[in-house]
Amino acid sequence: MTEFNPMQHIKHQFYAMRNGAIADNMRRQGAPYRIIFGVNLPQLTEIARNTAKSAEMAEALWNNTSTRESMLLAPMIYPQEQYDIATARRWSNGITTPEVADILCMKLLRHMDFASQLADELILSENDMVRYAALRLMFNLLPNRITEVKAYAESEMQRGCSLTASVCRPLLDEISFLEEEN
């Protein structure tokens, strides 16, 4: 029987769960990856559940920017107690797509004690994707700091960036809803 190293084992699982229709559709829509297995979020979550938490493996997956599923799985297996703000800054500046930003914020960044500080730093970036990640992280941190988050989202809307507007609109709607409750 063939023995696989941990990375090969993960890639084998990606291959076993591949969905050609999703992968082909993502390629047609311009996904920037050389390799797309078409694995969906519940399947990635299952792979993460069956994979040992490891900063080393998470880093290897994150640095495998040619494979969509690698970048999505990385935040799910990084041990939260080892993840620091320097790593978060580096990863945030390496985000390739909104999907990666969403998963990074939802599965890892929002759980960090420094999440608000990081969001405040990232929103000042000149890079649209980094600001998208900042707003997405702020969304995950609601209802904390509604006044500041609202100001950031309104300011970002004035930039006229379609990427960040896609998260600003629902963020402002959610803030409006939360304000009505109070």
mmCIF file of N, CA, C and O in Angstrom, residues 78-149:
data_model
loop_
_atom_site.group_PDB
_atom_site.id
_atom_site.type_symbol
_atom_site.label_atom_id
_atom_site.label_comp_id
_atom_site.label_asym_id
_atom_site.label_seq_id
_atom_site.Cartn_x
_atom_site.Cartn_y
_atom_site.Cartn_z
ATOM 1 N N TYR A 78 -4.926 25.953 10.556
ATOM 2 C CA TYR A 78 -3.896 26.675 11.302
ATOM 3 C C TYR A 78 -4.309 26.719 12.774
ATOM 4 O O TYR A 78 -5.394 27.194 13.093
ATOM 5 N N PRO A 79 -3.488 26.240 13.696
ATOM 6 C CA PRO A 79 -3.849 26.297 15.121
ATOM 7 C C PRO A 79 -4.003 27.747 15.578
ATOM 8 O O PRO A 79 -3.071 28.541 15.445
ATOM 9 N N GLN A 80 -5.169 28.092 16.083
ATOM 10 C CA GLN A 80 -5.450 29.480 16.447
ATOM 11 C C GLN A 80 -4.473 30.023 17.485
ATOM 12 O O GLN A 80 -4.102 31.193 17.426
ATOM 13 N N GLU A 81 -4.040 29.195 18.396
ATOM 14 C CA GLU A 81 -3.143 29.661 19.449
ATOM 15 C C GLU A 81 -1.753 29.992 18.914
ATOM 16 O O GLU A 81 -0.975 30.670 19.581
ATOM 17 N N GLN A 82 -1.431 29.558 17.708
ATOM 18 C CA GLN A 82 -0.124 29.849 17.108
ATOM 19 C C GLN A 82 -0.178 30.976 16.085
ATOM 20 O O GLN A 82 0.853 31.481 15.658
ATOM 21 N N TYR A 83 -1.376 31.346 15.691
ATOM 22 C CA TYR A 83 -1.540 32.355 14.642
ATOM 23 C C TYR A 83 -1.344 33.735 15.272
ATOM 24 O O TYR A 83 -2.055 34.110 16.195
ATOM 25 N N ASP A 84 -0.399 34.500 14.755
ATOM 26 C CA ASP A 84 -0.118 35.813 15.330
ATOM 27 C C ASP A 84 -0.435 36.914 14.323
ATOM 28 O O ASP A 84 -0.726 36.649 13.150
ATOM 29 N N ILE A 85 -0.361 38.148 14.785
ATOM 30 C CA ILE A 85 -0.758 39.273 13.931
ATOM 31 C C ILE A 85 0.197 39.454 12.752
ATOM 32 O O ILE A 85 -0.229 39.853 11.673
ATOM 33 N N ALA A 86 1.471 39.128 12.925
ATOM 34 C CA ALA A 86 2.417 39.240 11.811
ATOM 35 C C ALA A 86 2.031 38.264 10.691
ATOM 36 O O ALA A 86 2.056 38.622 9.503
ATOM 37 N N THR A 87 1.665 37.053 11.069
ATOM 38 C CA THR A 87 1.218 36.070 10.073
ATOM 39 C C THR A 87 -0.084 36.533 9.433
ATOM 40 O O THR A 87 -0.261 36.425 8.218
ATOM 41 N N ALA A 88 -0.984 37.068 10.233
ATOM 42 C CA ALA A 88 -2.260 37.562 9.709
ATOM 43 C C ALA A 88 -2.037 38.683 8.701
ATOM 44 O O ALA A 88 -2.696 38.726 7.656
ATOM 45 N N ARG A 89 -1.124 39.581 8.991
ATOM 46 C CA ARG A 89 -0.823 40.669 8.044
ATOM 47 C C ARG A 89 -0.265 40.098 6.744
ATOM 48 O O ARG A 89 -0.665 40.511 5.652
ATOM 49 N N ARG A 90 0.670 39.162 6.867
ATOM 50 C CA ARG A 90 1.285 38.561 5.678
ATOM 51 C C ARG A 90 0.240 37.831 4.845
ATOM 52 O O ARG A 90 0.173 37.997 3.627
ATOM 53 N N TRP A 91 -0.592 37.031 5.506
ATOM 54 C CA TRP A 91 -1.626 36.300 4.778
ATOM 55 C C TRP A 91 -2.623 37.266 4.145
ATOM 56 O O TRP A 91 -3.045 37.063 3.005
ATOM 57 N N SER A 92 -3.008 38.296 4.859
ATOM 58 C CA SER A 92 -3.981 39.256 4.322
ATOM 59 C C SER A 92 -3.462 39.925 3.061
ATOM 60 O O SER A 92 -4.228 40.202 2.142
ATOM 61 N N ASN A 93 -2.174 40.170 3.012
ATOM 62 C CA ASN A 93 -1.590 40.783 1.814
ATOM 63 C C ASN A 93 -1.387 39.789 0.684
ATOM 64 O O ASN A 93 -1.060 40.189 -0.427
ATOM 65 N N GLY A 94 -1.623 38.493 0.955
ATOM 66 C CA GLY A 94 -1.485 37.472 -0.079
ATOM 67 C C GLY A 94 -2.809 36.923 -0.577
ATOM 68 O O GLY A 94 -2.834 35.965 -1.348
ATOM 69 N N ILE A 95 -3.901 37.532 -0.162
ATOM 70 C CA ILE A 95 -5.223 37.051 -0.579
ATOM 71 C C ILE A 95 -5.380 37.234 -2.089
ATOM 72 O O ILE A 95 -5.098 38.298 -2.632
ATOM 73 N N THR A 96 -5.857 36.179 -2.749
ATOM 74 C CA THR A 96 -5.968 36.197 -4.208
ATOM 75 C C THR A 96 -7.381 36.459 -4.720
ATOM 76 O O THR A 96 -7.537 36.945 -5.835
ATOM 77 N N THR A 97 -8.392 36.100 -3.934
ATOM 78 C CA THR A 97 -9.777 36.245 -4.396
ATOM 79 C C THR A 97 -10.688 36.581 -3.210
ATOM 80 O O THR A 97 -10.332 36.317 -2.062
ATOM 81 N N PRO A 98 -11.878 37.123 -3.492
ATOM 82 C CA PRO A 98 -12.834 37.355 -2.404
ATOM 83 C C PRO A 98 -13.183 36.067 -1.655
ATOM 84 O O PRO A 98 -13.369 36.094 -0.438
ATOM 85 N N GLU A 99 -13.247 34.952 -2.351
ATOM 86 C CA GLU A 99 -13.560 33.680 -1.704
ATOM 87 C C GLU A 99 -12.507 33.343 -0.643
ATOM 88 O O GLU A 99 -12.841 32.930 0.472
ATOM 89 N N VAL A 100 -11.250 33.542 -0.967
ATOM 90 C CA VAL A 100 -10.172 33.290 -0.013
ATOM 91 C C VAL A 100 -10.294 34.240 1.180
ATOM 92 O O VAL A 100 -10.160 33.834 2.333
ATOM 93 N N ALA A 101 -10.580 35.513 0.899
ATOM 94 C CA ALA A 101 -10.758 36.497 1.981
ATOM 95 C C ALA A 101 -11.908 36.084 2.893
ATOM 96 O O ALA A 101 -11.795 36.142 4.127
ATOM 97 N N ASP A 102 -13.020 35.671 2.300
ATOM 98 C CA ASP A 102 -14.197 35.271 3.087
ATOM 99 C C ASP A 102 -13.870 34.106 4.023
ATOM 100 O O ASP A 102 -14.221 34.134 5.207
ATOM 101 N N ILE A 103 -13.203 33.091 3.495
ATOM 102 C CA ILE A 103 -12.877 31.907 4.296
ATOM 103 C C ILE A 103 -11.849 32.261 5.369
ATOM 104 O O ILE A 103 -11.985 31.837 6.530
ATOM 105 N N LEU A 104 -10.840 33.031 5.014
ATOM 106 C CA LEU A 104 -9.823 33.429 5.990
ATOM 107 C C LEU A 104 -10.464 34.187 7.147
ATOM 108 O O LEU A 104 -10.191 33.906 8.316
ATOM 109 N N CYS A 105 -11.351 35.127 6.836
ATOM 110 C CA CYS A 105 -12.010 35.913 7.887
ATOM 111 C C CYS A 105 -12.965 35.064 8.716
ATOM 112 O O CYS A 105 -12.978 35.154 9.945
ATOM 113 N N MET A 106 -13.756 34.239 8.047
ATOM 114 C CA MET A 106 -14.779 33.451 8.736
ATOM 115 C C MET A 106 -14.180 32.329 9.580
ATOM 116 O O MET A 106 -14.617 32.091 10.703
ATOM 117 N N LYS A 107 -13.195 31.650 9.053
ATOM 118 C CA LYS A 107 -12.676 30.452 9.723
ATOM 119 C C LYS A 107 -11.524 30.726 10.683
ATOM 120 O O LYS A 107 -11.258 29.906 11.553
ATOM 121 N N LEU A 108 -10.848 31.883 10.541
ATOM 122 C CA LEU A 108 -9.674 32.094 11.376
ATOM 123 C C LEU A 108 -9.603 33.502 11.978
ATOM 124 O O LEU A 108 -9.597 33.652 13.194
ATOM 125 N N LEU A 109 -9.554 34.525 11.147
ATOM 126 C CA LEU A 109 -9.269 35.864 11.659
ATOM 127 C C LEU A 109 -10.262 36.362 12.701
ATOM 128 O O LEU A 109 -9.865 36.988 13.681
ATOM 129 N N ARG A 110 -11.521 36.102 12.520
ATOM 130 C CA ARG A 110 -12.525 36.616 13.456
ATOM 131 C C ARG A 110 -12.365 36.045 14.863
ATOM 132 O O ARG A 110 -12.861 36.616 15.821
ATOM 133 N N HIS A 111 -11.652 34.949 14.986
ATOM 134 C CA HIS A 111 -11.446 34.314 16.287
ATOM 135 C C HIS A 111 -10.220 34.855 17.029
ATOM 136 O O HIS A 111 -9.990 34.487 18.173
ATOM 137 N N MET A 112 -9.455 35.702 16.370
ATOM 138 C CA MET A 112 -8.222 36.198 16.961
ATOM 139 C C MET A 112 -8.491 37.415 17.851
ATOM 140 O O MET A 112 -9.331 38.256 17.521
ATOM 141 N N ASP A 113 -7.774 37.516 18.960
ATOM 142 C CA ASP A 113 -7.923 38.664 19.863
ATOM 143 C C ASP A 113 -7.584 39.976 19.169
ATOM 144 O O ASP A 113 -8.078 41.023 19.559
ATOM 145 N N PHE A 114 -6.741 39.920 18.162
ATOM 146 C CA PHE A 114 -6.298 41.116 17.456
ATOM 147 C C PHE A 114 -7.129 41.425 16.201
ATOM 148 O O PHE A 114 -6.755 42.283 15.400
ATOM 149 N N ALA A 115 -8.270 40.783 16.038
ATOM 150 C CA ALA A 115 -9.071 40.923 14.815
ATOM 151 C C ALA A 115 -9.458 42.378 14.533
ATOM 152 O O ALA A 115 -9.334 42.848 13.391
ATOM 153 N N SER A 116 -9.925 43.101 15.528
ATOM 154 C CA SER A 116 -10.326 44.502 15.309
ATOM 155 C C SER A 116 -9.133 45.360 14.916
ATOM 156 O O SER A 116 -9.230 46.188 14.006
ATOM 157 N N GLN A 117 -8.020 45.161 15.591
ATOM 158 C CA GLN A 117 -6.807 45.916 15.260
ATOM 159 C C GLN A 117 -6.383 45.634 13.816
ATOM 160 O O GLN A 117 -6.042 46.552 13.067
ATOM 161 N N LEU A 118 -6.406 44.372 13.426
ATOM 162 C CA LEU A 118 -6.024 43.996 12.070
ATOM 163 C C LEU A 118 -6.962 44.633 11.048
ATOM 164 O O LEU A 118 -6.498 45.192 10.043
ATOM 165 N N ALA A 119 -8.251 44.580 11.291
ATOM 166 C CA ALA A 119 -9.215 45.178 10.362
ATOM 167 C C ALA A 119 -8.956 46.670 10.207
ATOM 168 O O ALA A 119 -8.998 47.203 9.087
ATOM 169 N N ASP A 120 -8.673 47.358 11.328
ATOM 170 C CA ASP A 120 -8.377 48.795 11.277
ATOM 171 C C ASP A 120 -7.128 49.085 10.448
ATOM 172 O O ASP A 120 -7.060 50.096 9.751
ATOM 173 N N GLU A 121 -6.148 48.205 10.503
ATOM 174 C CA GLU A 121 -4.930 48.372 9.707
ATOM 175 C C GLU A 121 -5.192 48.097 8.224
ATOM 176 O O GLU A 121 -4.773 48.864 7.356
ATOM 177 N N LEU A 122 -5.888 47.008 7.955
ATOM 178 C CA LEU A 122 -6.093 46.584 6.568
ATOM 179 C C LEU A 122 -6.967 47.557 5.785
ATOM 180 O O LEU A 122 -6.778 47.716 4.578
ATOM 181 N N ILE A 123 -7.906 48.212 6.459
ATOM 182 C CA ILE A 123 -8.811 49.120 5.748
ATOM 183 C C ILE A 123 -8.059 50.308 5.162
ATOM 184 O O ILE A 123 -8.538 50.963 4.238
ATOM 185 N N LEU A 124 -6.862 50.574 5.643
ATOM 186 C CA LEU A 124 -6.066 51.704 5.158
ATOM 187 C C LEU A 124 -5.220 51.357 3.931
ATOM 188 O O LEU A 124 -4.553 52.221 3.377
ATOM 189 N N SER A 125 -5.265 50.115 3.506
ATOM 190 C CA SER A 125 -4.457 49.659 2.369
ATOM 191 C C SER A 125 -4.910 50.305 1.063
ATOM 192 O O SER A 125 -6.084 50.637 0.876
ATOM 193 N N GLU A 126 -3.976 50.425 0.147
ATOM 194 C CA GLU A 126 -4.302 50.883 -1.206
ATOM 195 C C GLU A 126 -4.798 49.723 -2.072
ATOM 196 O O GLU A 126 -5.358 49.945 -3.142
ATOM 197 N N ASN A 127 -4.603 48.499 -1.604
ATOM 198 C CA ASN A 127 -4.984 47.299 -2.345
ATOM 199 C C ASN A 127 -6.467 46.993 -2.109
ATOM 200 O O ASN A 127 -6.891 46.806 -0.965
ATOM 201 N N ASP A 128 -7.238 46.933 -3.185
ATOM 202 C CA ASP A 128 -8.683 46.688 -3.088
ATOM 203 C C ASP A 128 -8.999 45.375 -2.379
ATOM 204 O O ASP A 128 -9.921 45.300 -1.567
ATOM 205 N N MET A 129 -8.252 44.315 -2.685
ATOM 206 C CA MET A 129 -8.519 43.008 -2.083
ATOM 207 C C MET A 129 -8.253 43.035 -0.581
ATOM 208 O O MET A 129 -8.989 42.413 0.197
ATOM 209 N N VAL A 130 -7.248 43.747 -0.164
ATOM 210 C CA VAL A 130 -6.933 43.846 1.266
ATOM 211 C C VAL A 130 -8.041 44.627 1.978
ATOM 212 O O VAL A 130 -8.477 44.240 3.066
ATOM 213 N N ARG A 131 -8.515 45.708 1.358
ATOM 214 C CA ARG A 131 -9.626 46.457 1.967
ATOM 215 C C ARG A 131 -10.894 45.611 1.995
ATOM 216 O O ARG A 131 -11.671 45.663 2.944
ATOM 217 N N TYR A 132 -11.120 44.816 0.955
ATOM 218 C CA TYR A 132 -12.251 43.883 0.952
ATOM 219 C C TYR A 132 -12.152 42.971 2.168
ATOM 220 O O TYR A 132 -13.134 42.760 2.881
ATOM 221 N N ALA A 133 -10.957 42.416 2.412
ATOM 222 C CA ALA A 133 -10.757 41.525 3.552
ATOM 223 C C ALA A 133 -11.025 42.255 4.867
ATOM 224 O O ALA A 133 -11.640 41.696 5.780
ATOM 225 N N ALA A 134 -10.586 43.500 4.962
ATOM 226 C CA ALA A 134 -10.831 44.287 6.183
ATOM 227 C C ALA A 134 -12.324 44.433 6.434
ATOM 228 O O ALA A 134 -12.807 44.235 7.556
ATOM 229 N N LEU A 135 -13.064 44.764 5.392
ATOM 230 C CA LEU A 135 -14.517 44.937 5.530
ATOM 231 C C LEU A 135 -15.196 43.614 5.855
ATOM 232 O O LEU A 135 -16.120 43.558 6.673
ATOM 233 N N ARG A 136 -14.743 42.555 5.235
ATOM 234 C CA ARG A 136 -15.316 41.232 5.501
ATOM 235 C C ARG A 136 -15.064 40.830 6.951
ATOM 236 O O ARG A 136 -15.924 40.273 7.612
ATOM 237 N N LEU A 137 -13.867 41.149 7.439
ATOM 238 C CA LEU A 137 -13.548 40.855 8.830
ATOM 239 C C LEU A 137 -14.420 41.701 9.760
ATOM 240 O O LEU A 137 -14.942 41.196 10.753
ATOM 241 N N MET A 138 -14.608 42.957 9.420
ATOM 242 C CA MET A 138 -15.480 43.818 10.233
ATOM 243 C C MET A 138 -16.899 43.252 10.267
ATOM 244 O O MET A 138 -17.559 43.281 11.308
ATOM 245 N N PHE A 139 -17.363 42.740 9.133
ATOM 246 C CA PHE A 139 -18.691 42.122 9.063
ATOM 247 C C PHE A 139 -18.770 40.960 10.051
ATOM 248 O O PHE A 139 -19.760 40.810 10.776
ATOM 249 N N ASN A 140 -17.714 40.144 10.092
ATOM 250 C CA ASN A 140 -17.688 38.997 11.008
ATOM 251 C C ASN A 140 -17.604 39.409 12.465
ATOM 252 O O ASN A 140 -17.870 38.598 13.347
ATOM 253 N N LEU A 141 -17.209 40.653 12.731
ATOM 254 C CA LEU A 141 -17.048 41.124 14.107
ATOM 255 C C LEU A 141 -18.261 41.893 14.630
ATOM 256 O O LEU A 141 -18.277 42.298 15.784
ATOM 257 N N LEU A 142 -19.250 42.130 13.766
ATOM 258 C CA LEU A 142 -20.455 42.827 14.236
ATOM 259 C C LEU A 142 -21.111 42.009 15.329
ATOM 260 O O LEU A 142 -21.039 40.782 15.303
ATOM 261 N N PRO A 143 -21.762 42.628 16.284
ATOM 262 C CA PRO A 143 -22.197 44.016 16.365
ATOM 263 C C PRO A 143 -21.215 44.945 17.082
ATOM 264 O O PRO A 143 -21.576 46.065 17.407
ATOM 265 N N ASN A 144 -19.988 44.500 17.318
ATOM 266 C CA ASN A 144 -19.015 45.366 17.981
ATOM 267 C C ASN A 144 -18.632 46.553 17.104
ATOM 268 O O ASN A 144 -18.553 46.429 15.895
ATOM 269 N N ARG A 145 -18.432 47.671 17.720
ATOM 270 C CA ARG A 145 -17.899 48.873 17.065
ATOM 271 C C ARG A 145 -18.727 49.333 15.858
ATOM 272 O O ARG A 145 -18.186 49.685 14.822
ATOM 273 N N ILE A 146 -20.022 49.343 15.997
ATOM 274 C CA ILE A 146 -20.910 49.697 14.881
ATOM 275 C C ILE A 146 -20.576 51.072 14.308
ATOM 276 O O ILE A 146 -20.516 51.242 13.092
ATOM 277 N N THR A 147 -20.355 52.059 15.150
ATOM 278 C CA THR A 147 -20.115 53.424 14.681
ATOM 279 C C THR A 147 -18.868 53.493 13.797
ATOM 280 O O THR A 147 -18.910 54.072 12.709
ATOM 281 N N GLU A 148 -17.762 52.884 14.259
ATOM 282 C CA GLU A 148 -16.520 52.909 13.480
ATOM 283 C C GLU A 148 -16.664 52.123 12.181
ATOM 284 O O GLU A 148 -16.220 52.568 11.121
ATOM 285 N N VAL A 149 -17.265 50.955 12.267
ATOM 286 C CA VAL A 149 -17.415 50.112 11.081
ATOM 287 C C VAL A 149 -18.298 50.815 10.048
ATOM 288 O O VAL A 149 -18.003 50.797 8.849
#
